XYZ file of C-alpha atoms in Angstrom:
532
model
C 0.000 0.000 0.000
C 1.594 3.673 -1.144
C 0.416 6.372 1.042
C 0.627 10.081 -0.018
C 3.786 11.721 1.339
C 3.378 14.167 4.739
C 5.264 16.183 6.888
C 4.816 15.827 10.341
C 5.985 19.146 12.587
C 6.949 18.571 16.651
C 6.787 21.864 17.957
C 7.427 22.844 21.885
C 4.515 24.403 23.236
C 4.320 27.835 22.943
C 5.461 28.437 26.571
C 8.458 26.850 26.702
C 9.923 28.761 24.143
C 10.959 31.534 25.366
C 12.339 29.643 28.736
C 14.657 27.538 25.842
C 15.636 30.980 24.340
C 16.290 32.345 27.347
C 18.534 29.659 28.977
C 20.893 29.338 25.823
C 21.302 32.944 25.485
C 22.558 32.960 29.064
C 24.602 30.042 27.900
C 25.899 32.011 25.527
C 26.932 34.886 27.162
C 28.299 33.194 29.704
C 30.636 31.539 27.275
C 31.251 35.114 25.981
C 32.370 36.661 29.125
C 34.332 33.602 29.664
C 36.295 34.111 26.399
C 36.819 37.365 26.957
C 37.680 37.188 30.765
C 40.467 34.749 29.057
C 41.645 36.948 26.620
C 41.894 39.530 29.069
C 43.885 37.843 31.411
C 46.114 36.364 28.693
C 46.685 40.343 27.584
C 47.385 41.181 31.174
C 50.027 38.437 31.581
C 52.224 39.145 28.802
C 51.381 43.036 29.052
C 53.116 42.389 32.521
C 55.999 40.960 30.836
C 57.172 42.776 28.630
C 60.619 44.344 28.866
C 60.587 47.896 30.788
C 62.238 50.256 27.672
C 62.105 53.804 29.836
C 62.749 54.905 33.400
C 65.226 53.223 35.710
C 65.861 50.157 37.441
C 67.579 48.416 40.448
C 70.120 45.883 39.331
C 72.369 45.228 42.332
C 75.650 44.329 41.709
C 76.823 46.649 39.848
C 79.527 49.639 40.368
C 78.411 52.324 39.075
C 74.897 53.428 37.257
C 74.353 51.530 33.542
C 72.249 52.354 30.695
C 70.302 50.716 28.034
C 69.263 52.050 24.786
C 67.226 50.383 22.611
C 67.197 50.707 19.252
C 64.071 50.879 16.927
C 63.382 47.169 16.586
C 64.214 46.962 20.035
C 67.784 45.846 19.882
C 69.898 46.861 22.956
C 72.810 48.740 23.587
C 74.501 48.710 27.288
C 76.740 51.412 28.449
C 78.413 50.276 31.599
C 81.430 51.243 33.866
C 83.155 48.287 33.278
C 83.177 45.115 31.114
C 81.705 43.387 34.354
C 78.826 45.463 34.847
C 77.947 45.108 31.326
C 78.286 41.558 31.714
C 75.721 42.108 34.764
C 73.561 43.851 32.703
C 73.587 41.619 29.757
C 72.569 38.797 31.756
C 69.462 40.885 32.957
C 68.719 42.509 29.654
C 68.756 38.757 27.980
C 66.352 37.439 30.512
C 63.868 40.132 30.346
C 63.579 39.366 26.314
C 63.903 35.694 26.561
C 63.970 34.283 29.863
C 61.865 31.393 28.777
C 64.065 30.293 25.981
C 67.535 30.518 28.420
C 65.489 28.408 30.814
C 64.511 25.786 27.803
C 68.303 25.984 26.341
C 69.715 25.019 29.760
C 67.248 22.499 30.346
C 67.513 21.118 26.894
C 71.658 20.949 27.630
C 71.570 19.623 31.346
C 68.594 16.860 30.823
C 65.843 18.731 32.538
C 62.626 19.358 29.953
C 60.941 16.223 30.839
C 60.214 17.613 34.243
C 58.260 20.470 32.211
C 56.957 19.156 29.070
C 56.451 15.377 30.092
C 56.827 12.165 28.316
C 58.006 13.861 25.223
C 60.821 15.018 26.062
C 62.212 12.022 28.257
C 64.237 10.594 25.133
C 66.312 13.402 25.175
C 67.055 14.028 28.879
C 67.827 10.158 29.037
C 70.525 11.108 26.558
C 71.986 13.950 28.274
C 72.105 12.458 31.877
C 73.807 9.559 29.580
C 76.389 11.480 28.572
C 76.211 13.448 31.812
C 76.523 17.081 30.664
C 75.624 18.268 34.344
C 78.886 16.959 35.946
C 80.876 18.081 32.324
C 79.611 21.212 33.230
C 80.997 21.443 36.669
C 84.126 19.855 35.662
C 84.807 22.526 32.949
C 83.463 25.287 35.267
C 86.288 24.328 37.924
C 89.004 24.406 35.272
C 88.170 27.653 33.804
C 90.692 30.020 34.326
C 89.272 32.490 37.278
C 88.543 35.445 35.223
C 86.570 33.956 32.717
C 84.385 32.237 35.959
C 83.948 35.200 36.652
C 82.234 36.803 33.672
C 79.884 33.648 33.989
C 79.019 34.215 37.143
C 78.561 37.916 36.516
C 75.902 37.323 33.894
C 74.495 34.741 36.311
C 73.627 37.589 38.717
C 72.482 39.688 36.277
C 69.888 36.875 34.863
C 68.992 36.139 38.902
C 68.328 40.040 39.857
C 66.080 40.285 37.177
C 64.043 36.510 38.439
C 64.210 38.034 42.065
C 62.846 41.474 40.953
C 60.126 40.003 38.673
C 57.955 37.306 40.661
C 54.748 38.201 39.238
C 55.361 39.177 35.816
C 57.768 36.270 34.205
C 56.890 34.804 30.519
C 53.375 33.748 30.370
C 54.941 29.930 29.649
C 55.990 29.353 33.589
C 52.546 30.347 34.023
C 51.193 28.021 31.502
C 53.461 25.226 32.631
C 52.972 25.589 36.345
C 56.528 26.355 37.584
C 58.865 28.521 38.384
C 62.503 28.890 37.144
C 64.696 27.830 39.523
C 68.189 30.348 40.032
C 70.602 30.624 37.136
C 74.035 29.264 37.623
C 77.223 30.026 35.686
C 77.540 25.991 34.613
C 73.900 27.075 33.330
C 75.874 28.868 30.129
C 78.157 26.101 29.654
C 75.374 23.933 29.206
C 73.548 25.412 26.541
C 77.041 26.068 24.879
C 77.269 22.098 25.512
C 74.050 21.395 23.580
C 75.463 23.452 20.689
C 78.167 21.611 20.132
C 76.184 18.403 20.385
C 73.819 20.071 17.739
C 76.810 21.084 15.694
C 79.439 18.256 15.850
C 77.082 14.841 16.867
C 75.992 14.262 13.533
C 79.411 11.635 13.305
C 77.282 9.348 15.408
C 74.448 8.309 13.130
C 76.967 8.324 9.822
C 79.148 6.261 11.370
C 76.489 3.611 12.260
C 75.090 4.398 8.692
C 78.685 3.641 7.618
C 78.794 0.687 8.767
C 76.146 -1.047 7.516
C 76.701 0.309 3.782
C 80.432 -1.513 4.508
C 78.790 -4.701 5.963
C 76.477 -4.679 2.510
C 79.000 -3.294 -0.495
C 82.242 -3.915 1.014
C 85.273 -1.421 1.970
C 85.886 -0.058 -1.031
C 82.634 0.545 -2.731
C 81.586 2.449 0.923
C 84.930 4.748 0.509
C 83.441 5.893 -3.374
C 79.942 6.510 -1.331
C 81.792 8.120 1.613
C 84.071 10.334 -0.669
C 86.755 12.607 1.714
C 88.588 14.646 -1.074
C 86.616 16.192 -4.484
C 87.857 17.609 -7.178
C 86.340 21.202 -6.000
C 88.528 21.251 -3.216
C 91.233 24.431 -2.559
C 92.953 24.741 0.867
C 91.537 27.535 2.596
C 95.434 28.726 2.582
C 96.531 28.374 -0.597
C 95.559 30.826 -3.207
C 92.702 29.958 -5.150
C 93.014 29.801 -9.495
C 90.993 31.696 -11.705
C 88.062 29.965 -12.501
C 88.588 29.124 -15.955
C 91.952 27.272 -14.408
C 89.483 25.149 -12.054
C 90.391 21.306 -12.704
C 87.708 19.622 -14.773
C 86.128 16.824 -13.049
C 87.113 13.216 -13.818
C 85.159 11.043 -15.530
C 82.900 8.992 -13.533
C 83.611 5.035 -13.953
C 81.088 2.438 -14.882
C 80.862 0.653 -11.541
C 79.762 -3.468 -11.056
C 77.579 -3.325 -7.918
C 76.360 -7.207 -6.721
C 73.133 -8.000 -8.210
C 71.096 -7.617 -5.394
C 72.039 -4.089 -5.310
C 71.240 -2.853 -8.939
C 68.418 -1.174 -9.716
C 68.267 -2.296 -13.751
C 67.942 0.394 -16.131
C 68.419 -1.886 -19.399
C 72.238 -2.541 -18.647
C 73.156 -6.173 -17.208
C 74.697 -5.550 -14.144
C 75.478 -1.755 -14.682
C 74.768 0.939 -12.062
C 71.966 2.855 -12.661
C 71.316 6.746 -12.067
C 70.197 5.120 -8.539
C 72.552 2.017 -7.963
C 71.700 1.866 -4.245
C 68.544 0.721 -3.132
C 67.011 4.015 -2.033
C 64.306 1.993 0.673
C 67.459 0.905 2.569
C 69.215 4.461 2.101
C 65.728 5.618 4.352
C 65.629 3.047 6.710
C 69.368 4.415 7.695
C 68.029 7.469 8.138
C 64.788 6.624 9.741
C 66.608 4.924 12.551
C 67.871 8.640 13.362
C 70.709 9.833 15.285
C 72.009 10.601 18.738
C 70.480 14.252 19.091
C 67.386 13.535 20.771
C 64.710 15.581 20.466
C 66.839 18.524 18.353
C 66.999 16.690 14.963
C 64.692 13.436 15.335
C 64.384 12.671 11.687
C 66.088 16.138 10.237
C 68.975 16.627 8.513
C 71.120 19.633 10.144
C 74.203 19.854 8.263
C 73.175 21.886 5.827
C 76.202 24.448 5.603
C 76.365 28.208 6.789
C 78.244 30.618 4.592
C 80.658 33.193 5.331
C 83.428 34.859 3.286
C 85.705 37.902 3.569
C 87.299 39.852 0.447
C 89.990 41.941 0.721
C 89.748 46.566 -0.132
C 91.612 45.396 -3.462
C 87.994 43.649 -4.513
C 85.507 46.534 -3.413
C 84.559 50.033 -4.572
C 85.249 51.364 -1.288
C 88.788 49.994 -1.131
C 88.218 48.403 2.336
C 87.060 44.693 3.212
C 84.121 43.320 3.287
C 82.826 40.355 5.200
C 79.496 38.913 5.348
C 78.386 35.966 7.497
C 74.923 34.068 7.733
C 74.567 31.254 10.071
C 72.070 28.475 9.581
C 70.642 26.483 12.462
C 67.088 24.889 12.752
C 64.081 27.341 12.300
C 62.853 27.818 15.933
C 60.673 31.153 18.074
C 62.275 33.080 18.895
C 65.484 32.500 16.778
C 68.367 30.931 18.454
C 70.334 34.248 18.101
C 69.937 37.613 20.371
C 71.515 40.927 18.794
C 73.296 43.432 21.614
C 75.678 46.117 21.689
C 78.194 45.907 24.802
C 79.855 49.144 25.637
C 82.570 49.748 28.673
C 85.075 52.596 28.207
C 86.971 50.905 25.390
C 85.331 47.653 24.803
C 82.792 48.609 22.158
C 81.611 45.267 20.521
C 78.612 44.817 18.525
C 76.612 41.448 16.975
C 74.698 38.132 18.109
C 74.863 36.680 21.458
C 73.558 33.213 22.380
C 70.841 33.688 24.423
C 72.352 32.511 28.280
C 76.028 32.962 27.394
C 77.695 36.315 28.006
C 79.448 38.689 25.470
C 79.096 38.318 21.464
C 79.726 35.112 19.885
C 79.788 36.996 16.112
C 80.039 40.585 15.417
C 82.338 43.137 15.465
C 84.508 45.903 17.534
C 85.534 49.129 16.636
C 88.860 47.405 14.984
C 87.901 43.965 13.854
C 85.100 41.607 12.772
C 84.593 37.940 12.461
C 81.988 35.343 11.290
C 81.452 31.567 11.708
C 80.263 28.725 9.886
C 80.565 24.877 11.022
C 83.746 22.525 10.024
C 82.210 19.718 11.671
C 85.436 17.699 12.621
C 85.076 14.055 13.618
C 85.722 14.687 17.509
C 83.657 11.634 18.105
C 84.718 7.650 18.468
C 82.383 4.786 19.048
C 84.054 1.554 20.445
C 82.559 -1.457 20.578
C 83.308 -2.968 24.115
C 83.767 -6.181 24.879
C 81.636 -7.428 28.245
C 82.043 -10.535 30.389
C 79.260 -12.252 32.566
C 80.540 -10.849 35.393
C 79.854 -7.499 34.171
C 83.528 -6.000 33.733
C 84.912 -4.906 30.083
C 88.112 -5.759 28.381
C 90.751 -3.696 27.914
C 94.482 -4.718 27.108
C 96.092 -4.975 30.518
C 92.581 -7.238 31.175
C 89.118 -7.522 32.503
C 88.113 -4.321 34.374
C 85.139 -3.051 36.183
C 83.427 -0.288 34.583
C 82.297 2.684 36.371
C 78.180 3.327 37.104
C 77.035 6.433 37.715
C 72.711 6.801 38.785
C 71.142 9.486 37.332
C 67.644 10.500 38.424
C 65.482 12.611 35.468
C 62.297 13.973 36.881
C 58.944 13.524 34.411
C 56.185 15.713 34.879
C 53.055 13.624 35.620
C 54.975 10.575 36.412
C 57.306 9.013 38.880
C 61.003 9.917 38.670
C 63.153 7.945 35.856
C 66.161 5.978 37.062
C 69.032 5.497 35.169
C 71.949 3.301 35.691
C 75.152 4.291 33.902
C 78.197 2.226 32.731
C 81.220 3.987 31.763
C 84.411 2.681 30.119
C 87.503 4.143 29.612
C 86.559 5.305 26.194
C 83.368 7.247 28.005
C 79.341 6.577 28.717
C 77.588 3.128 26.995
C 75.132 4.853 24.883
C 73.546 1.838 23.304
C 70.239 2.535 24.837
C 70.099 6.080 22.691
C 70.973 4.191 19.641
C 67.788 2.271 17.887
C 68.430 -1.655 17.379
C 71.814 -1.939 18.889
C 72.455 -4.868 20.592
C 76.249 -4.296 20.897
C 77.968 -2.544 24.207
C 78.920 0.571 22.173
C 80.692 3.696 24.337
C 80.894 6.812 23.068
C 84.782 8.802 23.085
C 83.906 12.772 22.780
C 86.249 15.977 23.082
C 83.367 17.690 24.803
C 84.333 15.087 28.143
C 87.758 16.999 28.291
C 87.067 20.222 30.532
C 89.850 22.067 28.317
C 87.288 21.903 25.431
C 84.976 23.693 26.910
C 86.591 27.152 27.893
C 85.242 30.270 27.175
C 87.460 33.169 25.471
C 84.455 35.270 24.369
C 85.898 38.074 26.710
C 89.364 38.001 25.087
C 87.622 37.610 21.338
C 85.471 40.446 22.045
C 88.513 42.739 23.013
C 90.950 41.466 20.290
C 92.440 44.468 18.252
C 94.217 42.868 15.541
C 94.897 39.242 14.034
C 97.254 38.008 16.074
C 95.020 38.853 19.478
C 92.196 37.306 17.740
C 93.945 34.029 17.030
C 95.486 33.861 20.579
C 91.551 33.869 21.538
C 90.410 31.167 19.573
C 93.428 29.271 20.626
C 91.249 28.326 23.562
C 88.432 27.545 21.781
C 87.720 23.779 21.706
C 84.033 23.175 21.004
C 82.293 23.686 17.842
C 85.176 23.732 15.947
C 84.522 26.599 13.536
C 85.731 28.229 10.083
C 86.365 31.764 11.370
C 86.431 34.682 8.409
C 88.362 37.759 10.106
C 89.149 41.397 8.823
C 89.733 44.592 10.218
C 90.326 48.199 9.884
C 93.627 47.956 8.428
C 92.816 46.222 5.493
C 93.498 42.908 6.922
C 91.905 39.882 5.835
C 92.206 36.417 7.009
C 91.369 32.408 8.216
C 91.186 30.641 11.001
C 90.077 27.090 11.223
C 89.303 26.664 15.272
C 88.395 23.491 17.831
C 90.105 20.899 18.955
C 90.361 17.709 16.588
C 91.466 14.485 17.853
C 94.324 12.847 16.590
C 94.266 9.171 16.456
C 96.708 6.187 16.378
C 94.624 4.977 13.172
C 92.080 6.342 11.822
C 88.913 4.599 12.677
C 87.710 4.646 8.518
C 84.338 6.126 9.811
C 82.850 3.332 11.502
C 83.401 1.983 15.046
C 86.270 0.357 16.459
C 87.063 -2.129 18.727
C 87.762 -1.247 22.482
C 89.404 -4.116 23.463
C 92.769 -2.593 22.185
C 94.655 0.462 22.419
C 94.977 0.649 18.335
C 92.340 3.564 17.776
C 92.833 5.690 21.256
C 93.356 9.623 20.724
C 96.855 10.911 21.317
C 96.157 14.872 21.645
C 94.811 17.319 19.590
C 95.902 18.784 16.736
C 98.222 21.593 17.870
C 96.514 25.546 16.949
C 99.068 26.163 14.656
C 98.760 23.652 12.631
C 95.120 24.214 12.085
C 94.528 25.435 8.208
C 95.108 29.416 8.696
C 95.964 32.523 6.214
């Protein structure tokens, strides 16, 4: 039976309406005020924090009255009595612009952001208190020659007065995070100049377990064609450079035989095609990631910076030019902090990483300088050899290693214990390293205190090349490809760091530890680094 199609209408009675109308427009506004109450409050919080720009302030520790200019995009300029109080006052600018970000970069260095942000950052922090940056830290902070301490520590009181002075109007993220930043310390500044040269010079780590396994699959000498050392391209950064129609042409590429299991066919029996390694396996390499934690899970950071430096003979105005741009990983606010540092004499100008004192790259009235990254190989793996009673071999026999506990605090969670075994070569790091099964320690310049002094003070001052170079004599960690020039007319070179030298080269892959075949002898002496 097909009945007619209706339309059937369920109405409220007419009473009720307006009680239903009136309910969810109080609903309604409610949620409005609500909103607004929260944007309000959200205004008034970071209102509160911004930097003060006019008027004065009390910053104890200083000797006589400082100033602070600040530009029209804000940059800052301190005029103090001495280097010391500028020091002071840097460290208290700094934190009122990005207090937040020194606390993150000190807590990213030391092992400390799980206790903020959780679960997702625990990978990381079990990598630092691996590696155990807080007692490097401490160790390099003892050796440090007493004035240099002593600009740390300066800063450190500068960063504190401005905590202490400003309880209820810090960055809106303590707020959002529930917690409060705890004093600033001069090992504070070591540490976040620790996880920058863990950012800068790690990357080692993951190509030499990449390595590896390319040598395991297409043998020694196939790896060294796919792991290339020397090109063509390549001019000492001392020697004079050719014209470019002089440049050497390349060489011809030879037809390589790969094994058969490794040839992707492109019509040619057995011939290498325009992709002769499987790329699935090339991405499973990277996939397994490297020994940076959190900083560059899955992401490639060795994409290069650029500087250069031509001499007044190559420029209209007749004087030198240098121009430097630094690449690092996209983050907010960027990594680097502009300032102008003035004390009677010392007049320096440029970027400062934000919790370190003085400028890392910039200029003074008589010379300037940029960086970009050489990436030496300052890191070893060994593979060490374990016994069932728990002790490692080593040539004069079995030995004990050394185990250190480390406690990392999660937020939301019970504390994280970690139990670890050092060797002579350093920290067993196998737990930070997906799929390995082997006892694999981890040999590092950044465990020598010496590497991690800090002649920003003396680079900052420098009035000519050869005070410069004396500077970066004590510079261990990043090692760096330093452009200079100066007032003069001066140009010039400096490769900086300190690079291992071995008693054979490890070929790029790890090395046994049972032996004493692969162990560092010193450093390659300052002068012999590639100058000119």
């Amino acid at each position: 039976m097909i009945f007619p199609m209706s339309t059937v209408t369920v109405a409220a009675p007419a009473g009720r309406r307006p009680v239903l109308r009136r309910i969810l427009s109080s609903v309604l506004l409610l949620l409005l005020i609500a909103i607004l109450g929260l944007l309000g409050w959200l205004y008034v919080v970071n209102r509160r924090a911004l930097p003060q720009v006019d008027g004065s302030a009390t910053l104890p520790g200083l000797s006589a009255p400082a100033t602070v200019i600040r530009d029209a995009r804000g940059v800052p300029t301190i005029r103090a009595a001495s280097v010391t109080d500028a020091v002071v006052a840097q460290g208290y600018v700094t934190a009122q612009d990005r207090l937040w970000e020194m606390d993150v970069l000190r807590r990213d260095g030391g092992g400390e952001l799980a206790e903020i942000l959780g679960l997702s950052a625990l990978k990381r922090d079990e990598q630092q208190h691996t590696l155990g940056t807080q007692q490097i830290a401490q160790r390099a902070l003892a050796a440090m020659p007493p004035d240099n301490r002593a600009f740390l520590e300066a800063y450190a009181r500068g960063v504190n007065a401005f905590i202490d002075s400003h309880p209820n109007s810090l960055p809106l993220e303590f707020r959002l995070l529930g917690y409060r930043p705890r004093p600033w310390r001069a090992e504070d500044s070591l540490l976040i100049g620790i996880s920058m040269g863990e950012m800068l010079n790690f990357g080692y780590i993951r190509d030499m377990l990449a390595r590896e396994k390319v040598t395991a699959k297409v043998g020694p000498q196939l790896a060294a064609d796919l792991y290339p050392v020397t090109s063509w391209r390549d001019i000492p950064p001392s020697a004079s450079a050719p014209p470019l129609k002089e440049l050497p042409k390349p060489p011809p590429i030879p037809e390589t035989r790969l094994p058969q299991e490794n040839v992707r066919r492109s019509g040619g029996e057995g011939r290498a095609s325009a992709v002769p390694f499987d790329s699935r396996t090339t991405a499973a390499l990277a996939a397994e990631g490297g020994f940076c934690g959190i900083l560059c899970d899955g992401d490639d950071l060795r994409a290069g910076s650029n500087d250069w430096v031509v001499s007044g003979a190559l420029t209209a105005s007749g004087r030198p030019m240098l121009s430097n741009d630094m690449h690092l990983p996209h983050q907010i606010p960027n990594i680097w902090y502009e300032a102008h540092l003035t004390a009677g004499d010392f007049d320096v100008a440029g970027v400062s990483l934000p919790g370190v004192p003085f400028i890392i790259v910039g200029h003074n009235r008589r010379i300037a300088w940029g960086f970009t990254n050489i990436n030496p190989q300052v890191t070893d793996l060994y593979i060490e050899n374990f016994n069932d009673k728990g002790e490692y071999q080593t040539p004069g026999g079995w030995k004990l290693p050394e185990h250190r506990r480390e406690t990392i605090r999660v937020k939301g969670r019970p504390d994280e214990v970690l139990d670890v075994v050092s060797t002579r070569h350093g920290p067993i790091i196998s737990a930070q390293l997906p799929g390995e099964t082997r006892q694999v320690a981890l040999q590092a310049t950044m465990f020598d205190p010496a590497a991690l002094q800090f002649p920003f003070s003396m680079v900052d001052a420098a009035q000519n090349w050869d005070e410069f170079r004396a500077a970066f004599s004590h510079f261990g960690l990043p090692g760096q490809n330093v452009v200079y020039a100066d007032v003069d007319g001066h140009i010039g070179y400096q490769a900086t760091g300190f690079v291992p030298i071995r008693k054979t080269t490890s070929g790029g892959i790890p090395v046994p530890g049972n032996d004493d075949a692969h162990e560092w002898t010193g450093y390659i002496p300052f002068d012999q680094m590639p100058r000119v």
